């Protein structure tokens, strides 16, 4: 079964079609780099895949089920621009809360494990509102990975992160790939995604202009995909 199937998806903002008849399928274990210029539709597509926005035509299936199916929620980890954390709770309380929402058997144990993995165990009882930007970012990464989802959806995951958060995220993504998780990550720059990506999809004004394996040729010259398939 496909990890992800996007079948003829359209989505409009008013009259403007931000996604035009998108078809994309990925097998489990794929790391897909979703590239495209500003406004190409990357964020809209990731949010539609995650079930935060509904397709106006077509459908999305994650492991054969609708994104909004409660079973599917446990299979998806989403890391976006907004950091979805509770300011008035501690780091530990935040992760325990999400662990409970996901129905994890030992919420405290799981939360402590991810605080350790994100380098936040020493500040676990500190309130998020007192955290630095980098600490919040690492906690948001922990939140996205905590329930060990099959499918990770990451919107420009490296752009706003500080160096330490980038290092944490890169390590976690490598581990997730080794465990056969599926990842779809949007980025402006192919170079930063190439280390992980097995496949590349180029969005161009809401359409898939290219989708295929990430080749050695692309790794050597990340501009190639844009030059060959982009609008120039
Ligand atoms: P970026 O790299 O800048 O994040 P993107 O590839 O993620 O861009 P989207 O954010 O998905 O692109 O936007 C796709 C198109 O839809 C753009 O033309 C954008 O202006 C438009 N758009 C996005 N969100 C909205 C909105 N809430 N209302 C109206 N138009 C929108």
PDB file of C-alpha atoms and ligand atoms in Angstrom:
ATOM      1  CA  UNK A   1       0.000   0.000   0.000  1.00  0.00           C
ATOM      2  CA  UNK A   2       1.171   3.542  -0.710  1.00  0.00           C
ATOM      3  CA  UNK A   3       2.229   5.614   2.286  1.00  0.00           C
ATOM      4  CA  UNK A   4       0.680   8.590   0.549  1.00  0.00           C
ATOM      5  CA  UNK A   5      -1.643   8.896  -2.423  1.00  0.00           C
ATOM      6  CA  UNK A   6      -2.692  12.309  -3.684  1.00  0.00           C
ATOM      7  CA  UNK A   7      -5.278  11.794  -6.398  1.00  0.00           C
ATOM      8  CA  UNK A   8      -6.319  14.704  -8.590  1.00  0.00           C
ATOM      9  CA  UNK A   9      -6.293  17.293  -5.814  1.00  0.00           C
ATOM     10  CA  UNK A  10      -7.441  20.865  -6.455  1.00  0.00           C
ATOM     11  CA  UNK A  11      -7.534  23.664  -3.915  1.00  0.00           C
ATOM     12  CA  UNK A  12      -8.509  27.289  -4.483  1.00  0.00           C
ATOM     13  CA  UNK A  13      -8.007  30.529  -2.579  1.00  0.00           C
ATOM     14  CA  UNK A  14     -10.961  32.491  -3.939  1.00  0.00           C
ATOM     15  CA  UNK A  15     -10.633  32.114  -7.702  1.00  0.00           C
ATOM     16  CA  UNK A  16      -6.962  31.258  -7.557  1.00  0.00           C
ATOM     17  CA  UNK A  17      -6.128  27.569  -7.913  1.00  0.00           C
ATOM     18  CA  UNK A  18      -3.180  27.049  -5.549  1.00  0.00           C
ATOM     19  CA  UNK A  19      -3.213  23.284  -6.291  1.00  0.00           C
ATOM     20  CA  UNK A  20      -4.149  22.115  -9.777  1.00  0.00           C
ATOM     21  CA  UNK A  21      -4.855  18.455 -10.274  1.00  0.00           C
ATOM     22  CA  UNK A  22      -2.026  17.165  -8.090  1.00  0.00           C
ATOM     23  CA  UNK A  23      -1.174  13.474  -8.394  1.00  0.00           C
ATOM     24  CA  UNK A  24       1.567  12.075  -6.170  1.00  0.00           C
ATOM     25  CA  UNK A  25       2.117   8.633  -4.729  1.00  0.00           C
ATOM     26  CA  UNK A  26       4.913   7.553  -2.426  1.00  0.00           C
ATOM     27  CA  UNK A  27       5.853   4.145  -1.142  1.00  0.00           C
ATOM     28  CA  UNK A  28       6.600   3.580   2.545  1.00  0.00           C
ATOM     29  CA  UNK A  29      10.163   4.570   3.417  1.00  0.00           C
ATOM     30  CA  UNK A  30      10.335   7.297   0.786  1.00  0.00           C
ATOM     31  CA  UNK A  31      11.847  10.655   1.633  1.00  0.00           C
ATOM     32  CA  UNK A  32      10.296  13.100  -0.798  1.00  0.00           C
ATOM     33  CA  UNK A  33      11.753  16.590  -1.151  1.00  0.00           C
ATOM     34  CA  UNK A  34       8.972  18.906  -2.267  1.00  0.00           C
ATOM     35  CA  UNK A  35      10.606  21.825  -4.014  1.00  0.00           C
ATOM     36  CA  UNK A  36       9.336  24.897  -5.827  1.00  0.00           C
ATOM     37  CA  UNK A  37       9.587  28.644  -5.827  1.00  0.00           C
ATOM     38  CA  UNK A  38       7.730  30.940  -3.431  1.00  0.00           C
ATOM     39  CA  UNK A  39       4.014  30.533  -3.905  1.00  0.00           C
ATOM     40  CA  UNK A  40       4.312  27.281  -5.875  1.00  0.00           C
ATOM     41  CA  UNK A  41       1.866  25.613  -3.463  1.00  0.00           C
ATOM     42  CA  UNK A  42       4.150  23.609  -1.170  1.00  0.00           C
ATOM     43  CA  UNK A  43       2.579  24.741   2.106  1.00  0.00           C
ATOM     44  CA  UNK A  44      -0.940  24.333   0.734  1.00  0.00           C
ATOM     45  CA  UNK A  45      -0.139  20.817  -0.435  1.00  0.00           C
ATOM     46  CA  UNK A  46       1.436  19.765   2.875  1.00  0.00           C
ATOM     47  CA  UNK A  47      -1.506  21.183   4.845  1.00  0.00           C
ATOM     48  CA  UNK A  48      -3.930  19.372   2.557  1.00  0.00           C
ATOM     49  CA  UNK A  49      -2.023  16.102   2.962  1.00  0.00           C
ATOM     50  CA  UNK A  50      -2.042  16.627   6.746  1.00  0.00           C
ATOM     51  CA  UNK A  51      -5.823  17.121   6.692  1.00  0.00           C
ATOM     52  CA  UNK A  52      -5.727  20.738   7.918  1.00  0.00           C
ATOM     53  CA  UNK A  53      -7.263  21.843   4.632  1.00  0.00           C
ATOM     54  CA  UNK A  54      -9.672  19.797   2.525  1.00  0.00           C
ATOM     55  CA  UNK A  55      -9.180  19.261  -1.177  1.00  0.00           C
ATOM     56  CA  UNK A  56     -11.963  20.904  -3.203  1.00  0.00           C
ATOM     57  CA  UNK A  57     -11.636  18.139  -5.769  1.00  0.00           C
ATOM     58  CA  UNK A  58      -9.744  14.861  -5.595  1.00  0.00           C
ATOM     59  CA  UNK A  59      -8.600  13.050  -2.493  1.00  0.00           C
ATOM     60  CA  UNK A  60      -5.675  12.311  -0.217  1.00  0.00           C
ATOM     61  CA  UNK A  61      -5.056   8.921   1.352  1.00  0.00           C
ATOM     62  CA  UNK A  62      -2.436   8.230   4.005  1.00  0.00           C
ATOM     63  CA  UNK A  63      -1.737   4.523   4.417  1.00  0.00           C
ATOM     64  CA  UNK A  64      -5.027   3.969   2.616  1.00  0.00           C
ATOM     65  CA  UNK A  65      -7.127   6.152   4.937  1.00  0.00           C
ATOM     66  CA  UNK A  66      -8.444   9.716   4.903  1.00  0.00           C
ATOM     67  CA  UNK A  67      -6.139  12.231   6.646  1.00  0.00           C
ATOM     68  CA  UNK A  68      -8.849  13.248   9.121  1.00  0.00           C
ATOM     69  CA  UNK A  69      -9.617   9.702  10.192  1.00  0.00           C
ATOM     70  CA  UNK A  70      -8.719   9.480  13.922  1.00  0.00           C
ATOM     71  CA  UNK A  71      -6.561   6.436  13.184  1.00  0.00           C
ATOM     72  CA  UNK A  72      -4.615   8.445  10.642  1.00  0.00           C
ATOM     73  CA  UNK A  73      -3.892  11.286  13.088  1.00  0.00           C
ATOM     74  CA  UNK A  74      -1.596   8.919  14.976  1.00  0.00           C
ATOM     75  CA  UNK A  75       0.268   8.109  11.799  1.00  0.00           C
ATOM     76  CA  UNK A  76       1.041  11.736  10.924  1.00  0.00           C
ATOM     77  CA  UNK A  77       3.656  14.031  12.430  1.00  0.00           C
ATOM     78  CA  UNK A  78       3.538  17.633  11.228  1.00  0.00           C
ATOM     79  CA  UNK A  79       6.196  20.289  11.671  1.00  0.00           C
ATOM     80  CA  UNK A  80       5.116  23.628  10.257  1.00  0.00           C
ATOM     81  CA  UNK A  81       5.840  27.317  10.690  1.00  0.00           C
ATOM     82  CA  UNK A  82       3.692  27.980  13.730  1.00  0.00           C
ATOM     83  CA  UNK A  83       4.926  26.343  16.901  1.00  0.00           C
ATOM     84  CA  UNK A  84       1.926  24.612  18.417  1.00  0.00           C
ATOM     85  CA  UNK A  85       2.849  24.544  22.098  1.00  0.00           C
ATOM     86  CA  UNK A  86       1.162  25.636  25.313  1.00  0.00           C
ATOM     87  CA  UNK A  87       3.010  28.654  26.680  1.00  0.00           C
ATOM     88  CA  UNK A  88       1.778  28.266  30.249  1.00  0.00           C
ATOM     89  CA  UNK A  89       2.814  24.641  30.562  1.00  0.00           C
ATOM     90  CA  UNK A  90       6.271  23.248  31.109  1.00  0.00           C
ATOM     91  CA  UNK A  91       8.145  21.342  28.427  1.00  0.00           C
ATOM     92  CA  UNK A  92       7.347  18.061  30.173  1.00  0.00           C
ATOM     93  CA  UNK A  93       3.664  18.962  30.593  1.00  0.00           C
ATOM     94  CA  UNK A  94       3.411  19.900  26.919  1.00  0.00           C
ATOM     95  CA  UNK A  95       4.799  16.597  25.708  1.00  0.00           C
ATOM     96  CA  UNK A  96       2.770  14.599  28.251  1.00  0.00           C
ATOM     97  CA  UNK A  97      -0.375  16.348  27.067  1.00  0.00           C
ATOM     98  CA  UNK A  98       0.290  15.431  23.434  1.00  0.00           C
ATOM     99  CA  UNK A  99       1.309  11.898  24.407  1.00  0.00           C
ATOM    100  CA  UNK A 100      -2.084  11.507  26.127  1.00  0.00           C
ATOM    101  CA  UNK A 101      -3.902  12.894  23.105  1.00  0.00           C
ATOM    102  CA  UNK A 102      -2.212  10.251  20.990  1.00  0.00           C
ATOM    103  CA  UNK A 103      -3.227   7.547  23.461  1.00  0.00           C
ATOM    104  CA  UNK A 104       0.344   6.565  24.325  1.00  0.00           C
ATOM    105  CA  UNK A 105       0.457   4.053  27.199  1.00  0.00           C
ATOM    106  CA  UNK A 106       3.130   5.752  29.328  1.00  0.00           C
ATOM    107  CA  UNK A 107       2.818   9.492  28.574  1.00  0.00           C
ATOM    108  CA  UNK A 108       5.411  10.559  31.131  1.00  0.00           C
ATOM    109  CA  UNK A 109       7.983   8.002  30.021  1.00  0.00           C
ATOM    110  CA  UNK A 110       7.483   8.902  26.371  1.00  0.00           C
ATOM    111  CA  UNK A 111       7.680  12.643  27.110  1.00  0.00           C
ATOM    112  CA  UNK A 112      10.908  12.192  29.073  1.00  0.00           C
ATOM    113  CA  UNK A 113      12.402  10.136  26.257  1.00  0.00           C
ATOM    114  CA  UNK A 114      11.757  12.900  23.709  1.00  0.00           C
ATOM    115  CA  UNK A 115      12.958  15.642  26.043  1.00  0.00           C
ATOM    116  CA  UNK A 116      16.207  13.742  26.195  1.00  0.00           C
ATOM    117  CA  UNK A 117      16.378  13.271  22.436  1.00  0.00           C
ATOM    118  CA  UNK A 118      15.852  16.968  21.860  1.00  0.00           C
ATOM    119  CA  UNK A 119      18.324  18.035  24.563  1.00  0.00           C
ATOM    120  CA  UNK A 120      15.684  19.559  26.853  1.00  0.00           C
ATOM    121  CA  UNK A 121      15.775  17.215  29.841  1.00  0.00           C
ATOM    122  CA  UNK A 122      17.503  19.782  32.064  1.00  0.00           C
ATOM    123  CA  UNK A 123      14.828  22.411  31.426  1.00  0.00           C
ATOM    124  CA  UNK A 124      11.919  19.992  31.449  1.00  0.00           C
ATOM    125  CA  UNK A 125      10.052  21.845  34.223  1.00  0.00           C
ATOM    126  CA  UNK A 126      10.595  25.316  32.764  1.00  0.00           C
ATOM    127  CA  UNK A 127       7.552  27.071  31.286  1.00  0.00           C
ATOM    128  CA  UNK A 128       7.546  27.341  27.522  1.00  0.00           C
ATOM    129  CA  UNK A 129       6.880  31.092  27.716  1.00  0.00           C
ATOM    130  CA  UNK A 130      10.296  31.507  29.315  1.00  0.00           C
ATOM    131  CA  UNK A 131      12.068  29.435  26.675  1.00  0.00           C
ATOM    132  CA  UNK A 132      14.408  30.834  24.043  1.00  0.00           C
ATOM    133  CA  UNK A 133      13.418  30.513  20.410  1.00  0.00           C
ATOM    134  CA  UNK A 134      15.819  27.618  19.893  1.00  0.00           C
ATOM    135  CA  UNK A 135      14.427  25.722  22.887  1.00  0.00           C
ATOM    136  CA  UNK A 136      10.876  26.159  21.610  1.00  0.00           C
ATOM    137  CA  UNK A 137      11.944  24.911  18.228  1.00  0.00           C
ATOM    138  CA  UNK A 138      13.455  21.768  19.695  1.00  0.00           C
ATOM    139  CA  UNK A 139      10.330  21.181  21.759  1.00  0.00           C
ATOM    140  CA  UNK A 140       8.183  21.594  18.624  1.00  0.00           C
ATOM    141  CA  UNK A 141      10.387  19.017  16.892  1.00  0.00           C
ATOM    142  CA  UNK A 142       9.895  16.683  19.874  1.00  0.00           C
ATOM    143  CA  UNK A 143       6.150  17.197  19.632  1.00  0.00           C
ATOM    144  CA  UNK A 144       6.097  16.265  15.935  1.00  0.00           C
ATOM    145  CA  UNK A 145       8.076  13.056  16.538  1.00  0.00           C
ATOM    146  CA  UNK A 146       6.755  12.029  19.963  1.00  0.00           C
ATOM    147  CA  UNK A 147       4.118   9.565  18.765  1.00  0.00           C
ATOM    148  CA  UNK A 148       6.632   8.048  16.320  1.00  0.00           C
ATOM    149  CA  UNK A 149       4.403   8.547  13.293  1.00  0.00           C
ATOM    150  CA  UNK A 150       4.730   6.545  10.085  1.00  0.00           C
ATOM    151  CA  UNK A 151       4.486   9.661   7.952  1.00  0.00           C
ATOM    152  CA  UNK A 152       6.336  12.893   8.740  1.00  0.00           C
ATOM    153  CA  UNK A 153       5.235  16.080   7.003  1.00  0.00           C
ATOM    154  CA  UNK A 154       7.685  18.947   7.359  1.00  0.00           C
ATOM    155  CA  UNK A 155       7.150  22.420   5.935  1.00  0.00           C
ATOM    156  CA  UNK A 156      10.467  24.205   5.381  1.00  0.00           C
ATOM    157  CA  UNK A 157      11.803  22.497   8.484  1.00  0.00           C
ATOM    158  CA  UNK A 158      15.260  24.025   8.425  1.00  0.00           C
ATOM    159  CA  UNK A 159      14.563  27.648   7.532  1.00  0.00           C
ATOM    160  CA  UNK A 160      13.649  29.127  10.891  1.00  0.00           C
ATOM    161  CA  UNK A 161      15.716  26.819  13.098  1.00  0.00           C
ATOM    162  CA  UNK A 162      18.882  27.716  14.957  1.00  0.00           C
ATOM    163  CA  UNK A 163      22.001  25.562  14.528  1.00  0.00           C
ATOM    164  CA  UNK A 164      21.360  23.325  17.481  1.00  0.00           C
ATOM    165  CA  UNK A 165      17.753  22.661  16.474  1.00  0.00           C
ATOM    166  CA  UNK A 166      18.927  21.881  12.920  1.00  0.00           C
ATOM    167  CA  UNK A 167      21.425  19.333  14.266  1.00  0.00           C
ATOM    168  CA  UNK A 168      18.715  17.699  16.416  1.00  0.00           C
ATOM    169  CA  UNK A 169      16.259  17.580  13.535  1.00  0.00           C
ATOM    170  CA  UNK A 170      18.791  16.164  11.076  1.00  0.00           C
ATOM    171  CA  UNK A 171      19.675  13.377  13.473  1.00  0.00           C
ATOM    172  CA  UNK A 172      16.008  12.541  14.116  1.00  0.00           C
ATOM    173  CA  UNK A 173      15.230  12.551  10.404  1.00  0.00           C
ATOM    174  CA  UNK A 174      18.103  10.181   9.691  1.00  0.00           C
ATOM    175  CA  UNK A 175      16.887   7.861  12.452  1.00  0.00           C
ATOM    176  CA  UNK A 176      13.329   8.030  11.121  1.00  0.00           C
ATOM    177  CA  UNK A 177      14.562   7.175   7.637  1.00  0.00           C
ATOM    178  CA  UNK A 178      16.506   4.197   8.980  1.00  0.00           C
ATOM    179  CA  UNK A 179      13.303   2.975  10.614  1.00  0.00           C
ATOM    180  CA  UNK A 180      11.541   3.090   7.274  1.00  0.00           C
ATOM    181  CA  UNK A 181       9.362   6.113   8.028  1.00  0.00           C
ATOM    182  CA  UNK A 182       7.984   8.128   5.133  1.00  0.00           C
ATOM    183  CA  UNK A 183       8.926  11.799   4.978  1.00  0.00           C
ATOM    184  CA  UNK A 184       7.733  14.636   2.848  1.00  0.00           C
ATOM    185  CA  UNK A 185       9.617  17.835   3.342  1.00  0.00           C
ATOM    186  CA  UNK A 186       9.189  21.098   1.539  1.00  0.00           C
ATOM    187  CA  UNK A 187      12.129  23.323   0.874  1.00  0.00           C
ATOM    188  CA  UNK A 188      13.251  26.159  -1.362  1.00  0.00           C
ATOM    189  CA  UNK A 189      16.670  24.665  -1.649  1.00  0.00           C
ATOM    190  CA  UNK A 190      17.192  21.186  -2.870  1.00  0.00           C
ATOM    191  CA  UNK A 191      20.682  21.113  -1.418  1.00  0.00           C
ATOM    192  CA  UNK A 192      19.570  20.944   2.217  1.00  0.00           C
ATOM    193  CA  UNK A 193      17.128  18.132   1.471  1.00  0.00           C
ATOM    194  CA  UNK A 194      19.406  16.101  -0.737  1.00  0.00           C
ATOM    195  CA  UNK A 195      21.226  14.406   2.065  1.00  0.00           C
ATOM    196  CA  UNK A 196      17.966  12.684   2.986  1.00  0.00           C
ATOM    197  CA  UNK A 197      15.808  12.710  -0.119  1.00  0.00           C
ATOM    198  CA  UNK A 198      15.211   9.571  -2.131  1.00  0.00           C
ATOM    199  CA  UNK A 199      12.717  11.344  -4.416  1.00  0.00           C
ATOM    200  CA  UNK A 200      12.041  14.853  -5.609  1.00  0.00           C
ATOM    201  CA  UNK A 201       8.821  16.548  -6.663  1.00  0.00           C
ATOM    202  CA  UNK A 202       8.909  19.999  -8.204  1.00  0.00           C
ATOM    203  CA  UNK A 203       5.789  22.148  -7.877  1.00  0.00           C
ATOM    204  CA  UNK A 204       5.302  24.878 -10.399  1.00  0.00           C
ATOM    205  CA  UNK A 205       2.264  27.170  -9.962  1.00  0.00           C
ATOM    206  CA  UNK A 206       0.247  24.485  -8.254  1.00  0.00           C
ATOM    207  CA  UNK A 207       1.154  21.662 -10.624  1.00  0.00           C
ATOM    208  CA  UNK A 208       3.621  18.811 -10.325  1.00  0.00           C
ATOM    209  CA  UNK A 209       6.204  19.674 -12.981  1.00  0.00           C
ATOM    210  CA  UNK A 210       8.477  16.761 -12.104  1.00  0.00           C
ATOM    211  CA  UNK A 211       8.393  13.753  -9.776  1.00  0.00           C
ATOM    212  CA  UNK A 212      11.062  11.117  -9.739  1.00  0.00           C
ATOM    213  CA  UNK A 213      14.038   9.595  -7.996  1.00  0.00           C
ATOM    214  CA  UNK A 214      16.685  11.918  -6.651  1.00  0.00           C
ATOM    215  CA  UNK A 215      19.693  11.144  -8.840  1.00  0.00           C
ATOM    216  CA  UNK A 216      23.430  11.645  -8.358  1.00  0.00           C
ATOM    217  CA  UNK A 217      23.224  14.222 -11.125  1.00  0.00           C
ATOM    218  CA  UNK A 218      20.715  16.239  -9.092  1.00  0.00           C
ATOM    219  CA  UNK A 219      22.845  15.956  -5.984  1.00  0.00           C
ATOM    220  CA  UNK A 220      25.850  17.272  -7.917  1.00  0.00           C
ATOM    221  CA  UNK A 221      23.837  20.162  -9.322  1.00  0.00           C
ATOM    222  CA  UNK A 222      20.683  20.996  -7.365  1.00  0.00           C
ATOM    223  CA  UNK A 223      19.779  23.746  -9.850  1.00  0.00           C
ATOM    224  CA  UNK A 224      19.290  21.133 -12.523  1.00  0.00           C
ATOM    225  CA  UNK A 225      15.720  20.193 -11.636  1.00  0.00           C
ATOM    226  CA  UNK A 226      14.620  23.821 -11.783  1.00  0.00           C
ATOM    227  CA  UNK A 227      16.523  24.397 -15.008  1.00  0.00           C
ATOM    228  CA  UNK A 228      15.102  21.332 -16.702  1.00  0.00           C
ATOM    229  CA  UNK A 229      11.530  21.263 -15.416  1.00  0.00           C
ATOM    230  CA  UNK A 230      10.903  24.648 -13.804  1.00  0.00           C
ATOM    231  CA  UNK A 231       9.448  27.751 -15.366  1.00  0.00           C
ATOM    232  CA  UNK A 232      12.960  29.204 -15.648  1.00  0.00           C
TER     233      UNK A 232
HETATM  234  P1  LIG B   1       6.391  29.595   0.126  1.00  0.00           P
HETATM  235  O1  LIG B   1       7.608  28.920  -0.371  1.00  0.00           O
HETATM  236  O2  LIG B   1       6.411  31.080  -0.034  1.00  0.00           O
HETATM  237  O3  LIG B   1       5.923  29.136   1.463  1.00  0.00           O
HETATM  238  P2  LIG B   1       4.524  27.792  -1.090  1.00  0.00           P
HETATM  239  O4  LIG B   1       5.090  27.058  -2.234  1.00  0.00           O
HETATM  240  O5  LIG B   1       4.428  27.109   0.205  1.00  0.00           O
HETATM  241  O6  LIG B   1       5.257  29.177  -0.930  1.00  0.00           O
HETATM  242  P3  LIG B   1       1.715  28.342  -0.726  1.00  0.00           P
HETATM  243  O7  LIG B   1       1.941  29.062   0.548  1.00  0.00           O
HETATM  244  O8  LIG B   1       1.084  27.022  -0.692  1.00  0.00           O
HETATM  245  O9  LIG B   1       3.070  28.255  -1.563  1.00  0.00           O
HETATM  246  O10 LIG B   1       0.854  29.295  -1.663  1.00  0.00           O
HETATM  247  C1  LIG B   1       0.400  28.929  -2.956  1.00  0.00           C
HETATM  248  C2  LIG B   1      -0.373  30.088  -3.573  1.00  0.00           C
HETATM  249  O11 LIG B   1      -1.582  30.301  -2.876  1.00  0.00           O
HETATM  250  C3  LIG B   1       0.376  31.409  -3.566  1.00  0.00           C
HETATM  251  O12 LIG B   1       0.111  32.071  -4.789  1.00  0.00           O
HETATM  252  C4  LIG B   1      -0.223  32.156  -2.411  1.00  0.00           C
HETATM  253  O13 LIG B   1      -0.167  33.528  -2.647  1.00  0.00           O
HETATM  254  C5  LIG B   1      -1.632  31.636  -2.373  1.00  0.00           C
HETATM  255  N1  LIG B   1      -2.144  31.590  -0.990  1.00  0.00           N
HETATM  256  C6  LIG B   1      -1.628  30.858   0.027  1.00  0.00           C
HETATM  257  N2  LIG B   1      -2.356  30.995   1.161  1.00  0.00           N
HETATM  258  C7  LIG B   1      -3.367  31.837   0.849  1.00  0.00           C
HETATM  259  C8  LIG B   1      -4.471  32.390   1.579  1.00  0.00           C
HETATM  260  N3  LIG B   1      -4.674  32.066   2.865  1.00  0.00           N
HETATM  261  N4  LIG B   1      -5.302  33.212   0.923  1.00  0.00           N
HETATM  262  C9  LIG B   1      -5.115  33.527  -0.374  1.00  0.00           C
HETATM  263  N5  LIG B   1      -4.094  33.046  -1.133  1.00  0.00           N
HETATM  264  C10 LIG B   1      -3.237  32.217  -0.535  1.00  0.00           C
END
